[in-house]
Coordinates of N, CA and C in Angstrom, one line a residue:
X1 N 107.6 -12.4 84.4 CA 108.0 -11.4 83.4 C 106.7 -10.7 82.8
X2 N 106.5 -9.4 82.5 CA 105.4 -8.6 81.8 C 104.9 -9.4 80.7
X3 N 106.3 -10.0 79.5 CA 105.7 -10.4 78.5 C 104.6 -12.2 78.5
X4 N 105.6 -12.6 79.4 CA 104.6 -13.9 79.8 C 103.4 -13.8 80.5
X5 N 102.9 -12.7 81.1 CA 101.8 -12.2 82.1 C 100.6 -12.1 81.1
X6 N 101.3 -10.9 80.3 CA 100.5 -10.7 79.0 C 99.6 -12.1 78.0
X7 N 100.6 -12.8 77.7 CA 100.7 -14.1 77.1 C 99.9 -14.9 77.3
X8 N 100.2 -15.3 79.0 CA 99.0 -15.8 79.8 C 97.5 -15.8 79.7
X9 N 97.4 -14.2 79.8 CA 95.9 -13.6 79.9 C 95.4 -14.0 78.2
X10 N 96.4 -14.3 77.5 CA 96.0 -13.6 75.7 C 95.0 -15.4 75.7
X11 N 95.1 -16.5 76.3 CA 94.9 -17.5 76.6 C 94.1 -17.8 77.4
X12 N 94.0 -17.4 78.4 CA 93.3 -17.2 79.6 C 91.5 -18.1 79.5
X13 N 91.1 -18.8 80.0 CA 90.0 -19.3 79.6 C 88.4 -18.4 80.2
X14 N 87.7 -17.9 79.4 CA 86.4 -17.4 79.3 C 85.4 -17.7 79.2
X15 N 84.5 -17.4 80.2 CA 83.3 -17.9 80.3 C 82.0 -16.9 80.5
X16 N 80.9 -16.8 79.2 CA 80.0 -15.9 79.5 C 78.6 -16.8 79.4
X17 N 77.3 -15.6 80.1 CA 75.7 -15.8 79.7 C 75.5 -14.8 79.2
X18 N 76.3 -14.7 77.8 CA 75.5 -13.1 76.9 C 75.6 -11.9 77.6
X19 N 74.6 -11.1 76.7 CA 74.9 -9.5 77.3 C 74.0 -9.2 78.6
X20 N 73.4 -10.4 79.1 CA 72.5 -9.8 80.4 C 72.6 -11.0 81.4
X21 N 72.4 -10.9 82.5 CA 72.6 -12.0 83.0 C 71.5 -12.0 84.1
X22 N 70.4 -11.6 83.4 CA 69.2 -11.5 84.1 C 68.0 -12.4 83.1
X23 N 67.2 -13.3 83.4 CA 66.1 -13.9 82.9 C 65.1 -14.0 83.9
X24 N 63.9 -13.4 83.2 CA 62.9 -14.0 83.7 C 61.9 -15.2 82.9
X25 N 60.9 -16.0 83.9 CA 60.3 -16.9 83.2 C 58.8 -17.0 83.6
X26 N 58.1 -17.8 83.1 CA 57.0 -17.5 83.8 C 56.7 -19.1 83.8
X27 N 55.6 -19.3 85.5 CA 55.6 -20.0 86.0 C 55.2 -21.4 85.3
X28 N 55.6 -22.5 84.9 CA 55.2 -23.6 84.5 C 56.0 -23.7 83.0
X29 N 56.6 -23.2 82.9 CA 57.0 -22.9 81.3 C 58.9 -23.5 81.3
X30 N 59.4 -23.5 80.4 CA 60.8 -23.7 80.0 C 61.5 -22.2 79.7
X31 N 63.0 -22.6 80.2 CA 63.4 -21.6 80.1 C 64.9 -21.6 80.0
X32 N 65.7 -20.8 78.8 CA 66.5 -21.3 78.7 C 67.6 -20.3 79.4
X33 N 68.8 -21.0 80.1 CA 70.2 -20.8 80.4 C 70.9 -20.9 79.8
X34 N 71.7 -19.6 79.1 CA 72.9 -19.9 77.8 C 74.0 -19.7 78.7
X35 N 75.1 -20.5 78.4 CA 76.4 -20.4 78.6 C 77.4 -20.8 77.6
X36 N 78.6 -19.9 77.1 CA 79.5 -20.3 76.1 C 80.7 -20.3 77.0
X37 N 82.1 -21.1 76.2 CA 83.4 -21.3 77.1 C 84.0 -20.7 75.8
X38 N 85.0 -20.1 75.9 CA 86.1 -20.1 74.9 C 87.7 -20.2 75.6
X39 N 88.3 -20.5 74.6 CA 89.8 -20.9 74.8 C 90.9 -20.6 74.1
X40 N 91.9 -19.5 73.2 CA 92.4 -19.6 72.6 C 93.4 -20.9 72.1
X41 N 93.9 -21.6 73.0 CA 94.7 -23.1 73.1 C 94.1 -24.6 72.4
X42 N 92.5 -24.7 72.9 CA 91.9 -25.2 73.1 C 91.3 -25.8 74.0
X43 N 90.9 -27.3 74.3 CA 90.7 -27.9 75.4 C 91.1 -29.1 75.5
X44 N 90.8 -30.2 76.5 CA 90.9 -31.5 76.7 C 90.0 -32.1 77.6
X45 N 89.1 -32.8 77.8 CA 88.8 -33.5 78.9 C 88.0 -32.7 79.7
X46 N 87.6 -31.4 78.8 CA 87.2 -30.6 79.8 C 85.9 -30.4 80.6
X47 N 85.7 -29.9 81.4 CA 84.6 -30.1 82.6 C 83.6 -29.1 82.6
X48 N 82.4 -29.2 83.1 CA 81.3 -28.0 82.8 C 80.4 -28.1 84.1
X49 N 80.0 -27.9 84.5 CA 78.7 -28.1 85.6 C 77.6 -26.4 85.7
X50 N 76.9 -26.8 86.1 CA 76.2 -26.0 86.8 C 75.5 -26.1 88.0
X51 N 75.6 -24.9 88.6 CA 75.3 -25.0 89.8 C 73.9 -24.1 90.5
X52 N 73.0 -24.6 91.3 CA 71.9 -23.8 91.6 C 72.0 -23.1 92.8
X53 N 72.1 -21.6 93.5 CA 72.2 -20.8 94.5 C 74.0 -21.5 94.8
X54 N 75.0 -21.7 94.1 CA 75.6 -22.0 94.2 C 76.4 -23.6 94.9
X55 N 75.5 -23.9 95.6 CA 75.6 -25.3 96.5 C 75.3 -26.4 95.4
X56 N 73.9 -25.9 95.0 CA 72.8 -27.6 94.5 C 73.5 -27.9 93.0
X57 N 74.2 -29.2 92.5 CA 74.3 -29.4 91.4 C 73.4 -29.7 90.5
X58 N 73.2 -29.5 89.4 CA 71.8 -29.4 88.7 C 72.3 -30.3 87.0
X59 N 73.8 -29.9 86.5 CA 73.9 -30.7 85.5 C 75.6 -30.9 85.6
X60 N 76.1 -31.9 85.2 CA 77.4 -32.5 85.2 C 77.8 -32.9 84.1
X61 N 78.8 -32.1 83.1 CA 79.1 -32.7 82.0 C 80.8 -32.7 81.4
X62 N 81.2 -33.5 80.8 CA 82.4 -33.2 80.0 C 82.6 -33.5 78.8
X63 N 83.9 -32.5 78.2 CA 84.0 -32.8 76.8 C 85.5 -33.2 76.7
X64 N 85.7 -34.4 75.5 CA 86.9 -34.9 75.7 C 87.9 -33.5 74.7
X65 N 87.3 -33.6 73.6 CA 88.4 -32.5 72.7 C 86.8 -31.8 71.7
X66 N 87.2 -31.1 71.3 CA 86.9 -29.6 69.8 C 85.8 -30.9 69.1
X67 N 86.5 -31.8 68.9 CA 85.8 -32.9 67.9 C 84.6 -33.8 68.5
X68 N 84.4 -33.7 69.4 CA 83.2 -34.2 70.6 C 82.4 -33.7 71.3
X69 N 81.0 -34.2 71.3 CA 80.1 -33.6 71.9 C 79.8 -33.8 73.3
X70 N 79.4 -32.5 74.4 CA 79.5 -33.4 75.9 C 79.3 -34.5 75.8
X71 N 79.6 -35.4 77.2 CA 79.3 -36.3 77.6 C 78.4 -35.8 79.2
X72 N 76.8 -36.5 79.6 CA 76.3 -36.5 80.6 C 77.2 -37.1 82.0
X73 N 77.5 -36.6 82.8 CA 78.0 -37.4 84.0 C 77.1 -37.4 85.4
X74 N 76.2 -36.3 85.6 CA 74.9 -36.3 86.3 C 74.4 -34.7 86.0
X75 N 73.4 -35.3 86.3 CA 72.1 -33.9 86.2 C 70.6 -34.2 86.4
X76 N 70.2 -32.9 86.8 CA 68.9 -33.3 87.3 C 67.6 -33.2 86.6
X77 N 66.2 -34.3 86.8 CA 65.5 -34.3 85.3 C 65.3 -33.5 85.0
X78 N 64.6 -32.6 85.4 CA 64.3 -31.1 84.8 C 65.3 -30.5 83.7
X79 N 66.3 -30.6 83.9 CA 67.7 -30.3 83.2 C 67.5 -30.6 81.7
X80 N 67.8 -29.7 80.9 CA 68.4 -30.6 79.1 C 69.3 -29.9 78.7
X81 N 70.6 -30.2 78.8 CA 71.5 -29.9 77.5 C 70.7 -29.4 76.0
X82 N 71.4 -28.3 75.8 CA 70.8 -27.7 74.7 C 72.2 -27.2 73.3
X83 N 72.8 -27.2 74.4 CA 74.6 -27.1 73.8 C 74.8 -27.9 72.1
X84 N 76.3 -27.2 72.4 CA 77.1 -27.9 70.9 C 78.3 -27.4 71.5
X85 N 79.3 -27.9 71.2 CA 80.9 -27.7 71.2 C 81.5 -27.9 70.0
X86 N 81.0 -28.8 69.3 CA 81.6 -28.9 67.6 C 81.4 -28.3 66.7
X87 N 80.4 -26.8 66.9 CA 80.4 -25.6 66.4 C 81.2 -25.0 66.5
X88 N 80.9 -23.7 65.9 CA 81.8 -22.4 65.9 C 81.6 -22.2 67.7
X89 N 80.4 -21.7 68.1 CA 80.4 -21.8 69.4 C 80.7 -22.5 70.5
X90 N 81.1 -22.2 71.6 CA 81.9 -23.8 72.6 C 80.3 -23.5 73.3
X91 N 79.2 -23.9 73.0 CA 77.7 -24.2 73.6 C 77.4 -24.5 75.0
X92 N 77.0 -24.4 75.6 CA 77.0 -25.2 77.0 C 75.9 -25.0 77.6
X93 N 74.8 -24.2 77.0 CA 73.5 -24.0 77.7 C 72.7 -25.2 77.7
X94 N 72.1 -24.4 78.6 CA 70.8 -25.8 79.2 C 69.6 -24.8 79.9
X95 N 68.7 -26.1 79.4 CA 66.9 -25.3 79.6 C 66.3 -26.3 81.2
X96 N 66.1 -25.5 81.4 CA 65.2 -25.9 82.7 C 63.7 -26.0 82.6
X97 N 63.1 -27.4 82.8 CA 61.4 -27.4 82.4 C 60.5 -27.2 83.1
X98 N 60.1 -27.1 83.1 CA 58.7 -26.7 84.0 C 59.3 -25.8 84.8
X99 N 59.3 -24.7 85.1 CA 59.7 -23.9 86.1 C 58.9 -24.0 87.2
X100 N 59.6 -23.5 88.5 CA 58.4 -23.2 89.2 C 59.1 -22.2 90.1
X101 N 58.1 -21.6 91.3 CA 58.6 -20.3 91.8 C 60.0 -20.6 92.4
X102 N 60.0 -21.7 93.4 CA 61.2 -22.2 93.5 C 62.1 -22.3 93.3
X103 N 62.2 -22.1 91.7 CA 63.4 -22.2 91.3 C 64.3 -20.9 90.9
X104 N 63.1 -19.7 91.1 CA 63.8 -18.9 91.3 C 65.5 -18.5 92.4
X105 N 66.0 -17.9 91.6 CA 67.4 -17.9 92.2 C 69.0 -17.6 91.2
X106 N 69.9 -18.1 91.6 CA 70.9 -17.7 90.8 C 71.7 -19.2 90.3
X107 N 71.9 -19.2 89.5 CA 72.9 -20.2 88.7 C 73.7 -19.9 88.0
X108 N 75.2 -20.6 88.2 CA 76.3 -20.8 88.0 C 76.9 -21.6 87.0
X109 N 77.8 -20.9 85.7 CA 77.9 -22.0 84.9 C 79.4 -21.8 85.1
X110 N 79.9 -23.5 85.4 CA 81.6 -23.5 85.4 C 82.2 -24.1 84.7
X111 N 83.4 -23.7 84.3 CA 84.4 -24.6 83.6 C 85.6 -25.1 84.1
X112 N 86.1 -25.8 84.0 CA 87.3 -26.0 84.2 C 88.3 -26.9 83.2
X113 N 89.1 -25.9 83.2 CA 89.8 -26.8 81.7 C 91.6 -27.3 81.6
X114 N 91.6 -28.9 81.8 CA 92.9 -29.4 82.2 C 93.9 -28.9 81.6
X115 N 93.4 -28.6 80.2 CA 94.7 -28.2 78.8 C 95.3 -27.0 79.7
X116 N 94.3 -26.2 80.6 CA 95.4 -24.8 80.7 C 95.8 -24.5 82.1
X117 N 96.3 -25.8 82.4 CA 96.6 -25.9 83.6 C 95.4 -26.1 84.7
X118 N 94.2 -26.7 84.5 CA 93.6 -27.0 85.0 C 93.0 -25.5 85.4
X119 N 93.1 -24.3 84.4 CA 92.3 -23.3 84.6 C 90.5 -23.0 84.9
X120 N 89.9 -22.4 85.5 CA 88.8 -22.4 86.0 C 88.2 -21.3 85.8
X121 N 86.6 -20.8 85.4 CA 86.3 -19.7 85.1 C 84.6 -20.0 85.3
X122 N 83.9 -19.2 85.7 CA 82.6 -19.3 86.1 C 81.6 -17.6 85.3
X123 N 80.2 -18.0 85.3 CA 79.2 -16.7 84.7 C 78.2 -17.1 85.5
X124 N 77.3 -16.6 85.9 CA 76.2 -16.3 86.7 C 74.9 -15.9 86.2
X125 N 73.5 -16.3 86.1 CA 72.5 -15.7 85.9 C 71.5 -16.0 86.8
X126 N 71.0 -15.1 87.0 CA 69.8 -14.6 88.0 C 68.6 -15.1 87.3
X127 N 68.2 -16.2 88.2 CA 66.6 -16.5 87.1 C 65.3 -15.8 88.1
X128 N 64.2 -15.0 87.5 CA 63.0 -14.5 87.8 C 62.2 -15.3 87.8
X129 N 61.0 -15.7 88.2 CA 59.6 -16.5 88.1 C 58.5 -16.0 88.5
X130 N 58.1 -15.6 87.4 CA 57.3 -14.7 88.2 C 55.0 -15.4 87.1
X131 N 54.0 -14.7 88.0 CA 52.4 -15.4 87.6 C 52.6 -15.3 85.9
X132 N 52.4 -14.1 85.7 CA 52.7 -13.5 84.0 C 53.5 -12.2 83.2
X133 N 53.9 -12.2 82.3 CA 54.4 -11.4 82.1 C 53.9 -9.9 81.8
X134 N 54.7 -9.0 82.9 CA 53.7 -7.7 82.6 C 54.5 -6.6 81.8
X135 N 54.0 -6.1 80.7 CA 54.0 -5.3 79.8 C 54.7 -3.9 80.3
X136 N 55.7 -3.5 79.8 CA 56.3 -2.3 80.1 C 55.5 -1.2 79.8
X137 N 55.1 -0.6 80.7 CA 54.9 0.8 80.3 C 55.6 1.7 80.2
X138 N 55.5 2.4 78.7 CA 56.3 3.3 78.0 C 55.7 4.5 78.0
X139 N 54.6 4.8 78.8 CA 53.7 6.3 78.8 C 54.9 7.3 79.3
X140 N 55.7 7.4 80.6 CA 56.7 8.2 81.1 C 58.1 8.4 79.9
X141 N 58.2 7.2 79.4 CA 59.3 7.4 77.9 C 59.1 8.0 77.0
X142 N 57.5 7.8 76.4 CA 57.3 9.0 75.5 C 56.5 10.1 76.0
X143 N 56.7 10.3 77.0 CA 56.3 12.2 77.6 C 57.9 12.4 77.3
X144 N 58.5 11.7 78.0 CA 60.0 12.5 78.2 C 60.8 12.6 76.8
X145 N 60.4 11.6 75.9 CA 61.1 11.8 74.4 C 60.3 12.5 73.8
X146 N 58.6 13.1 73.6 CA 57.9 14.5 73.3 C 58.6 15.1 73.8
X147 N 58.4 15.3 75.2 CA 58.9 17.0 75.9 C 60.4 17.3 75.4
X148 N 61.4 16.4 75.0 CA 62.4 16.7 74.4 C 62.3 17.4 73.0
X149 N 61.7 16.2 72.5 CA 61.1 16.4 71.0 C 60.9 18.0 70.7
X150 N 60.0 18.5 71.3 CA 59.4 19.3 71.5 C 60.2 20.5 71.5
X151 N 61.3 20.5 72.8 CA 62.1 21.6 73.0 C 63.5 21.8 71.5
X152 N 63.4 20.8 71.4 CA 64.4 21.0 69.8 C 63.7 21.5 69.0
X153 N 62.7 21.5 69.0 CA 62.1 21.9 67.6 C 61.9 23.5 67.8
X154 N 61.4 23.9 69.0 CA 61.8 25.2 69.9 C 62.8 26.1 69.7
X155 N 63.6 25.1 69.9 CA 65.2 25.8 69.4 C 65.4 26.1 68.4
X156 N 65.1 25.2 67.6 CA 65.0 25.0 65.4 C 64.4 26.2 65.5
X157 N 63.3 26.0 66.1 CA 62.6 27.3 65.4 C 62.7 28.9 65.7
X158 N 63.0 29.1 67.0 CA 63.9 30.6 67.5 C 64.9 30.6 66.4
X159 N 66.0 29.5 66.7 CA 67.3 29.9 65.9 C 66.7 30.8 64.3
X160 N 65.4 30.0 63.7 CA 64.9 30.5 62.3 C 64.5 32.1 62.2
X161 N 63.5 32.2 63.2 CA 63.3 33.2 63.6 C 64.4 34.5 63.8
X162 N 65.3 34.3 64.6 CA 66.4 34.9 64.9 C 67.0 35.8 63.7
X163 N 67.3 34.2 62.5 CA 67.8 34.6 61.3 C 67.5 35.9 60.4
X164 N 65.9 35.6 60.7 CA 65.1 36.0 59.4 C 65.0 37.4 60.3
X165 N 64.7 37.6 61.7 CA 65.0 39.2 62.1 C 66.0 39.7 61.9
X166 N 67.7 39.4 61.8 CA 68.5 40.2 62.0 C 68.6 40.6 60.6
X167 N 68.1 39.6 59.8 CA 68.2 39.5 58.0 C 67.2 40.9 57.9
X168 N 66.4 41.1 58.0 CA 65.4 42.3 58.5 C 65.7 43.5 58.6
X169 N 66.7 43.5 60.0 CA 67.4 44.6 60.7 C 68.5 45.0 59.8
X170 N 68.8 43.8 59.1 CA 70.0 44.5 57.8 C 69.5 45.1 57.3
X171 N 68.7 44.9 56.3 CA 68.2 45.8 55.2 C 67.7 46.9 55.8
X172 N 67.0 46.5 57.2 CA 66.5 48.1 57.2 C 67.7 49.4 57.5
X173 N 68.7 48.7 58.1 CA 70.1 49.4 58.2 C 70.5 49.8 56.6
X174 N 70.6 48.9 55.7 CA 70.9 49.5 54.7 C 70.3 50.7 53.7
X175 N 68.7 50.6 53.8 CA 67.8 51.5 53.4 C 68.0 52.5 54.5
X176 N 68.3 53.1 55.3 CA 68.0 54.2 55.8 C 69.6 54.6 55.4
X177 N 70.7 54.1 55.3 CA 72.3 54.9 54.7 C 71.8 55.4 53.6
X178 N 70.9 54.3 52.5 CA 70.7 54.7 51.1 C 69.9 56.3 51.0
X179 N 68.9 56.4 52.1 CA 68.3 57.6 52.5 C 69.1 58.9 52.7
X180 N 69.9 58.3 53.9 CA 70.5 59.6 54.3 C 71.3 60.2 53.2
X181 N 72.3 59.2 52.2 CA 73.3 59.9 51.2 C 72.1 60.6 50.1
X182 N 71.1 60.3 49.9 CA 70.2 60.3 48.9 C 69.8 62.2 49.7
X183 N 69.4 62.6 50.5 CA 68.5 63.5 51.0 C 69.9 64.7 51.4
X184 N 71.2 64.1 51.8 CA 72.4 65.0 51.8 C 72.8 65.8 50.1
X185 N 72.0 64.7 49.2 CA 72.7 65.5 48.1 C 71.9 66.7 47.5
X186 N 70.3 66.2 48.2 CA 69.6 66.9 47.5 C 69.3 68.4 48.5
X187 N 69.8 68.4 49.6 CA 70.2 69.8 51.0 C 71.5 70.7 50.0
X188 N 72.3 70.1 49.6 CA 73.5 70.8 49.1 C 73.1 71.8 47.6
X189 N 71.7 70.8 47.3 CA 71.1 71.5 45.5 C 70.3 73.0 46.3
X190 N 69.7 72.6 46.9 CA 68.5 73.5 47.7 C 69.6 74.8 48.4
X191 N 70.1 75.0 49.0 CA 71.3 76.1 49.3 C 72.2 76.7 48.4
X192 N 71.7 76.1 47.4 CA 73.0 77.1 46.1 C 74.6 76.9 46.6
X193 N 75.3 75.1 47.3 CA 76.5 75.3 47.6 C 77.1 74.9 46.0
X194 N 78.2 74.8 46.3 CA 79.1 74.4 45.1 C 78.4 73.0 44.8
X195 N 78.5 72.8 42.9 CA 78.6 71.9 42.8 C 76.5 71.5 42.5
X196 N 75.7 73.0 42.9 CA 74.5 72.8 43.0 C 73.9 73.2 41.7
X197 N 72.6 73.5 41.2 CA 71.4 73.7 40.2 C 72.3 75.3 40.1
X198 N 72.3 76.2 41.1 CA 72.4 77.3 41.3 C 73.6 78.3 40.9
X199 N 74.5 77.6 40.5 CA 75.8 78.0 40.4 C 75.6 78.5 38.3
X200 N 74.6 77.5 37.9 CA 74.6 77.2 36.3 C 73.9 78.4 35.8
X201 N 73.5 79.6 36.5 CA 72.5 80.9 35.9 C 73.5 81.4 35.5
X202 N 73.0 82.3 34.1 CA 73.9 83.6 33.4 C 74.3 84.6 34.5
X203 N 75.5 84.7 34.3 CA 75.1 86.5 35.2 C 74.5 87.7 34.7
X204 N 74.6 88.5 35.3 CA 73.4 89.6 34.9 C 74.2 90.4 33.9
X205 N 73.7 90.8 33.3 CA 73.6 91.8 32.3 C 74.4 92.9 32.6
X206 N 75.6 93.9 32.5 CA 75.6 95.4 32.8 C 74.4 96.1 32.4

């Protein structure tokens, strides 16, 4: 049924490595692998491993309930548990020591959890190893965020420009109407029409 489907999933057991699932390390150094489980049910008895290029097992662990911390079942030295489960977070990361190029590759963190039907869910992170770490160059970032920079301000300032001419072109539209009615009244005085200087003389005398 849709509504049990739904239900299902609202439960469903989840497994992440944060927002990237990319690390790099540099050679000889520690390095940590985060992985969290959640559950809305809870768990029981539940199982964790991780796995190196998918085949090589590297750490083996279980947790009985919410109120217990893993238990080791195998792992390899290099390996440490770094975890907590009796936090807010269901923890399950682990640091790998001394790196070496070798170990570059991908690892797999799994769960599997008996409470929900013996549900199963896995996250993946890509480990780098590389001599040392090299410094991003941001020379191409900030050309490209000036040359933007640049063109807004371009814009800002035509748009200003724009303003202040048409603001211009008004008034000068307004002053030359004020002209023309001004110079029409003074054509009608100069002709003697009605309404002019010329209309106001005595008449003449018999």
């Amino acid at each position: 049924l849709p509504g049990l489907h739904v239900f299902a999933i609202a439960f469903a057991l989840e497994v992440s490595v944060g927002k990237t699932n990319t690390v790099m390390a540099l050679n000889n150094s520690n390095v940590l692998l985060p992985c969290t489980f959640s559950t809305c049910i809870g768990f029981q008895d539940l199982v964790f491993t991780w796995y190196f290029n998918s085949t090589e097992l590297i750490y083996h662990g279980k947790i009985k309930n919410k109120a217990s911390e893993p238990t080791v079942i195998r792992h390899n030295p290099r390996v440490e548990f770094v975890g907590s489960t009796t936090k807010k977070d269901n923890n399950i990361s682990i640091v790998l020591n001394n790196v070496e190029f070798s170990d570059a590759g991908k690892y797999t963190c799994h769960v599997k959890n008996p409470m929900e039907r013996n549900a199963q869910h896995n996250a993946t992170i890509f480990l780098t190893v590389v001599h040392k770490m090299v410094e991003t160059d941001n020379t191409v970032t900030l050309i490209i965020v000036g040359v933007v920079g640049g063109l807004i301000g371009l814009l800002i300032l035509f748009m200003l420009i724009k303003r202040v001419v048409l603001f211009i072109i008004k008034k000068l539209q307004d002053g030359k109407k004020e002209c023309l009615v001004s110079s029409s009244g003074n054509d009608n005085t100069e002709n003697g029409l009605a309404g002019s200087k010329a209309e106001q003389k005595a008449p003449p005398k018999a």
